[in-house]
PDB file of C-alpha atoms in Angstrom:
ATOM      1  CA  UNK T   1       0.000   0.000   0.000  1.00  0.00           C
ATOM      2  CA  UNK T   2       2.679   2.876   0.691  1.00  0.00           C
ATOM      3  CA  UNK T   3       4.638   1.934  -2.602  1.00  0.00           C
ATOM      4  CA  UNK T   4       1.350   2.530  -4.412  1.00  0.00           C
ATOM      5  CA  UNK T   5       1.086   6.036  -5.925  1.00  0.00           C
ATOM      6  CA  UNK T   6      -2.980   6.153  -5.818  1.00  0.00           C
ATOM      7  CA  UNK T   7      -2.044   5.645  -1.776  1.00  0.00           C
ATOM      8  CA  UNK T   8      -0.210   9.016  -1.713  1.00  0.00           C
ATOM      9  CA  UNK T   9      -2.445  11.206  -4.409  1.00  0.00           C
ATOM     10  CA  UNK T  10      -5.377  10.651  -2.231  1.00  0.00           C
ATOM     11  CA  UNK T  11      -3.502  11.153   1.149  1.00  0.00           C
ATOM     12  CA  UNK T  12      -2.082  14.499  -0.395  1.00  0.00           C
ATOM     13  CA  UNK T  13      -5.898  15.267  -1.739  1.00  0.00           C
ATOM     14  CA  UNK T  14      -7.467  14.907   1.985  1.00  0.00           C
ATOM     15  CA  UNK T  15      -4.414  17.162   3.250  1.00  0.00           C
ATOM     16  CA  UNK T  16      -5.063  19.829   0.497  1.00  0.00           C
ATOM     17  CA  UNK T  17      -8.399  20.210   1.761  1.00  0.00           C
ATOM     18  CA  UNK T  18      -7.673  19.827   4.990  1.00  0.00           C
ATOM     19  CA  UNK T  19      -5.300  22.715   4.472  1.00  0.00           C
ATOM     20  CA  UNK T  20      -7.805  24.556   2.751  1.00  0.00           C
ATOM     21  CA  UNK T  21     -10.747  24.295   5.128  1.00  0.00           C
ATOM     22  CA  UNK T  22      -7.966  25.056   8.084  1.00  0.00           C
ATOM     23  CA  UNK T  23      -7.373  28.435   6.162  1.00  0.00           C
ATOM     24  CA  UNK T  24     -10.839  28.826   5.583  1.00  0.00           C
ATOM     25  CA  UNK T  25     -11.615  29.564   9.514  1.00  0.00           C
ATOM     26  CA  UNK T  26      -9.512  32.577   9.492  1.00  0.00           C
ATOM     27  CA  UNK T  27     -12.421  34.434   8.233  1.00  0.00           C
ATOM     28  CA  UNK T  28     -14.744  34.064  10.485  1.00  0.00           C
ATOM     29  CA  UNK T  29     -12.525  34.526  13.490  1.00  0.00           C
ATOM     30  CA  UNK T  30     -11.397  37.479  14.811  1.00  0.00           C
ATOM     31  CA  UNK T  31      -7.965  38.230  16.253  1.00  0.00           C
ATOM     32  CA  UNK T  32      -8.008  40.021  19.814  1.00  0.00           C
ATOM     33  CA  UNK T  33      -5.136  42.220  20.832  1.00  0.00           C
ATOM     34  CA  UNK T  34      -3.329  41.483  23.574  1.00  0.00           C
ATOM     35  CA  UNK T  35      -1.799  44.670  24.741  1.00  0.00           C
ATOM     36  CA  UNK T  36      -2.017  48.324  23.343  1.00  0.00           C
ATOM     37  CA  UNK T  37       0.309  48.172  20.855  1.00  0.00           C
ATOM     38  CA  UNK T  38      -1.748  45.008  19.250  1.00  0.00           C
ATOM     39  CA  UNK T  39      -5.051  47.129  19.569  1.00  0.00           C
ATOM     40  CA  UNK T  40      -3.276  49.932  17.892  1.00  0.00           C
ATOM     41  CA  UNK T  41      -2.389  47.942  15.524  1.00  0.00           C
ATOM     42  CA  UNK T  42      -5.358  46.269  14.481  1.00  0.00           C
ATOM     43  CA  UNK T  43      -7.264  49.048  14.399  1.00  0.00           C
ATOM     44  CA  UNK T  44      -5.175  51.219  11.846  1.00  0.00           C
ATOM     45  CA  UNK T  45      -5.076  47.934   9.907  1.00  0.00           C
ATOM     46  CA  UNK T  46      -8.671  47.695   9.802  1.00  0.00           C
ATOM     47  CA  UNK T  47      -9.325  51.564   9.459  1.00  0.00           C
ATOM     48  CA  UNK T  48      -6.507  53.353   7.668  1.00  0.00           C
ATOM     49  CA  UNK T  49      -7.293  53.460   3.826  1.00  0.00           C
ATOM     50  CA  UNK T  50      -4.069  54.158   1.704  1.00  0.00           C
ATOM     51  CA  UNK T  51      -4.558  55.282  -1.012  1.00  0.00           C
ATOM     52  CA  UNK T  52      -3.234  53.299  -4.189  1.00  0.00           C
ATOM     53  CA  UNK T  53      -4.247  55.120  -7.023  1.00  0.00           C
ATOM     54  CA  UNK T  54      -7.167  55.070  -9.694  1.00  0.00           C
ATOM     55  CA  UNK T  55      -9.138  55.418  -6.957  1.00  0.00           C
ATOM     56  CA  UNK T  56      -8.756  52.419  -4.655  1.00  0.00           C
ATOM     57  CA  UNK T  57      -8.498  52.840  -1.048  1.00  0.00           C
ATOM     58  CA  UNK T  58      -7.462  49.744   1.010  1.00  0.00           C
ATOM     59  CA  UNK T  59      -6.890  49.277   4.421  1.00  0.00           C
ATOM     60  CA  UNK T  60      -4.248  46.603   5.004  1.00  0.00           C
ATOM     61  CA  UNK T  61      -6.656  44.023   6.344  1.00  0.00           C
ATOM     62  CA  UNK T  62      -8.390  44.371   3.232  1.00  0.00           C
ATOM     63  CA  UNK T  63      -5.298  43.781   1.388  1.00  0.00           C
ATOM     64  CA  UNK T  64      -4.342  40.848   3.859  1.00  0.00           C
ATOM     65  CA  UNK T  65      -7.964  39.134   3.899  1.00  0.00           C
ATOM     66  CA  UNK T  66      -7.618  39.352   0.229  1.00  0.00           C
ATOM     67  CA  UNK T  67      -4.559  37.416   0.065  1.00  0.00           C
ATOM     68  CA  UNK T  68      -5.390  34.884   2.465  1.00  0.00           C
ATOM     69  CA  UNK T  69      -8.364  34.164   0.301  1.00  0.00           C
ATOM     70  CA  UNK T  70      -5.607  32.820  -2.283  1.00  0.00           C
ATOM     71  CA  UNK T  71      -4.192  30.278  -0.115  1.00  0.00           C
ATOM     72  CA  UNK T  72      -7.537  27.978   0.717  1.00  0.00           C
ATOM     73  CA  UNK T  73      -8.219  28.329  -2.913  1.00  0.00           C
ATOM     74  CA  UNK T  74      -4.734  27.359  -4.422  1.00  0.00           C
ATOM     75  CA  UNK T  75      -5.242  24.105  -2.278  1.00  0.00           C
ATOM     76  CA  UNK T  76      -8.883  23.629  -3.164  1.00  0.00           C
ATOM     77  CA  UNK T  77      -7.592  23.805  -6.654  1.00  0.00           C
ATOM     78  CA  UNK T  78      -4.640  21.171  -6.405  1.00  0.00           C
ATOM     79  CA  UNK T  79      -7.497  18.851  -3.991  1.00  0.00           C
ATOM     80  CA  UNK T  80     -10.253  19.194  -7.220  1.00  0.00           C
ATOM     81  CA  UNK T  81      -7.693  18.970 -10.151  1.00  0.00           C
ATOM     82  CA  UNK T  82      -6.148  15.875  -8.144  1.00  0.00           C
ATOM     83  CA  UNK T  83      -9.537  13.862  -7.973  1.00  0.00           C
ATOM     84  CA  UNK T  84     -10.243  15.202 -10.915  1.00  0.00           C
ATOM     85  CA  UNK T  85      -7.527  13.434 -12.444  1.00  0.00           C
ATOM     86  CA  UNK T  86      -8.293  10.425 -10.930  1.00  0.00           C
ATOM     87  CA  UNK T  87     -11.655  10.141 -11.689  1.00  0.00           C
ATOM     88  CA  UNK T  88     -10.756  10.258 -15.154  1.00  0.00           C
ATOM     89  CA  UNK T  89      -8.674   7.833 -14.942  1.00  0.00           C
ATOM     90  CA  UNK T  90      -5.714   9.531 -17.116  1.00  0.00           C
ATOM     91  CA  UNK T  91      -3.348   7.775 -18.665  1.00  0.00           C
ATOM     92  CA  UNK T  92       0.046   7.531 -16.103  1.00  0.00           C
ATOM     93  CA  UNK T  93       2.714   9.666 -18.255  1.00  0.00           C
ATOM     94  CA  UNK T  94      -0.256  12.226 -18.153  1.00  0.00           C
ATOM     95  CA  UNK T  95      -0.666  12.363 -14.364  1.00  0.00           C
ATOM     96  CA  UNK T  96       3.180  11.829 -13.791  1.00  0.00           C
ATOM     97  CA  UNK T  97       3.730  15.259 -15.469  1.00  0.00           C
ATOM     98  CA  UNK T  98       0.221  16.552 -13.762  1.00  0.00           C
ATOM     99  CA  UNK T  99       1.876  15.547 -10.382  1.00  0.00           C
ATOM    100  CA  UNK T 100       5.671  17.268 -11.523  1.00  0.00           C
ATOM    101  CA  UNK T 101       3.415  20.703 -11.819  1.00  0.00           C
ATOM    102  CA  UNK T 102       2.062  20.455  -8.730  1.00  0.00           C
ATOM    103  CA  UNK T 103       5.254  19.062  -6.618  1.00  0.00           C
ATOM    104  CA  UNK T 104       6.777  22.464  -8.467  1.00  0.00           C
ATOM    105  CA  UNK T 105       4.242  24.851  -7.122  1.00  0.00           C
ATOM    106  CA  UNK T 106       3.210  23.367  -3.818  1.00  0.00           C
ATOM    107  CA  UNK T 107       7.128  23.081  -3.383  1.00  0.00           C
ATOM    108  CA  UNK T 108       7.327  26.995  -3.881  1.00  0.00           C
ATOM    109  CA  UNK T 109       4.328  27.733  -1.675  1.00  0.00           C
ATOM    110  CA  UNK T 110       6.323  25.070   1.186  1.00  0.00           C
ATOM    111  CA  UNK T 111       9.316  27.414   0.550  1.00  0.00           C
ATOM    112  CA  UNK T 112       7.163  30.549   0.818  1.00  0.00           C
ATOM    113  CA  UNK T 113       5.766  29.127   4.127  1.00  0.00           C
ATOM    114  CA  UNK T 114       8.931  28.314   5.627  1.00  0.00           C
ATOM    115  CA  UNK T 115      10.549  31.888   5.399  1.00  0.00           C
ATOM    116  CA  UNK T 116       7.531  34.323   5.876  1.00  0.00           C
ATOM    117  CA  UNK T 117       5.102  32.550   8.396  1.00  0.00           C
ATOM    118  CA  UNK T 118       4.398  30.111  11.118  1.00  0.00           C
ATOM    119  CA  UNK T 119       4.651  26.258  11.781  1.00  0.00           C
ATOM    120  CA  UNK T 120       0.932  25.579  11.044  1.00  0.00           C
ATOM    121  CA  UNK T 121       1.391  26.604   7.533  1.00  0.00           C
ATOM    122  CA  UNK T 122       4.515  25.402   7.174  1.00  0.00           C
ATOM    123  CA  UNK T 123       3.696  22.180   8.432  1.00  0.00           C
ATOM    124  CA  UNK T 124       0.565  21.740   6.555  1.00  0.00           C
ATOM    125  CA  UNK T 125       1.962  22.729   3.458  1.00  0.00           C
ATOM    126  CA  UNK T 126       5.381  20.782   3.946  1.00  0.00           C
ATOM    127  CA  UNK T 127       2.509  17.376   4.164  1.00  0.00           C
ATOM    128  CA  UNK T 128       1.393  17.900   0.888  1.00  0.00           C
ATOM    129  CA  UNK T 129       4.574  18.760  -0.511  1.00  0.00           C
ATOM    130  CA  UNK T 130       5.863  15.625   0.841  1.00  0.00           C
ATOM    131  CA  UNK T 131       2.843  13.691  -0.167  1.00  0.00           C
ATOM    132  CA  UNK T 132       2.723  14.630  -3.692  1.00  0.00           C
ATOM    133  CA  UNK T 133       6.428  14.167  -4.365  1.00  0.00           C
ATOM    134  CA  UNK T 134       5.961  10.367  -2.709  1.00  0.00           C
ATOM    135  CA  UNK T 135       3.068  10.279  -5.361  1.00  0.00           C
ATOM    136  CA  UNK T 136       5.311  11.448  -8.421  1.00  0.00           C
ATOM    137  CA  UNK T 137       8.390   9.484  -7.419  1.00  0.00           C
ATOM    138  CA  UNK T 138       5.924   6.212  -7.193  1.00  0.00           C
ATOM    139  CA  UNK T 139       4.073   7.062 -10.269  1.00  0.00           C
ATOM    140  CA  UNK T 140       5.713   5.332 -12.922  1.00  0.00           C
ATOM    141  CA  UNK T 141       6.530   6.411 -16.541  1.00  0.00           C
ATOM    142  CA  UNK T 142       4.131   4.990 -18.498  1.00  0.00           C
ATOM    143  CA  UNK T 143       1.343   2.105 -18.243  1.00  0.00           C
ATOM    144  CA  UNK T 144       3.160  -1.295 -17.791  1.00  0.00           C
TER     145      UNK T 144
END
């Protein structure tokens, strides 16, 4: 069972959305501050609009929640194309190169995770890095 690619695709799917649904729940909670400095904070985040030209005005939350709506999505993507795939039962040389894609972006978005956040990203996202690469490497070439 773990030298079977199908094992790790759908062990790297359930993680993807996993990941995604994890990220999800940052919208509908609210950080607290702490201290002064963190309510300070917060609240010019929230309510300072700069101003960046052909008349948008942001605030950096806005900015921030806007971003953070790309990361739940770029693993809801890799989760659907993934079962997508498999569903259609493609041919192997197809999904080996399908899974190379992937292993190359989820492997920049691992990297990403490791120098500019936290371990709960970078953990999550180093599991399906890790899975999907076990998938490629297992995948073979082309139908024996």
């Amino acid at each position: 069972m773990l030298k079977r690619y199908s094992f790790w695709l759908w062990v790297a799917i359930v993680f993807q959305l996993l990941n995604a649904l994890v990220h999800s729940l940052s919208f509908i909670i609210t950080p607290v501050p702490n201290n002064e400095t963190e309510r300070q904070l917060l609240d010019l985040m929230s309510n300072y609009h700069m101003d960046m030209g052909a008349g948008f005005h942001r605030s950096m939350h806005q900015l921030f929640t806007a971003l953070s709506a790309c990361f739940p999505l770029l693993f809801l993507l890799g989760a659907l194309n993934n079962i997508y795939v498999w569903k259609k039962r493609v041919d192997v040389g197809f999904l080996k190169g399908f899974l190379a894609i992937q292993v190359i972006i989820f492997g920049m978005c691992f990297g990403l995770m490791v120098v500019l956040t936290f371990l709960p990203p970078i953990v999550m996202s180093g599991l399906v890095f890790i899975f999907l690469g076990l998938a490629f490497f297992l995948t073979p070439r082309e139908a024996r």
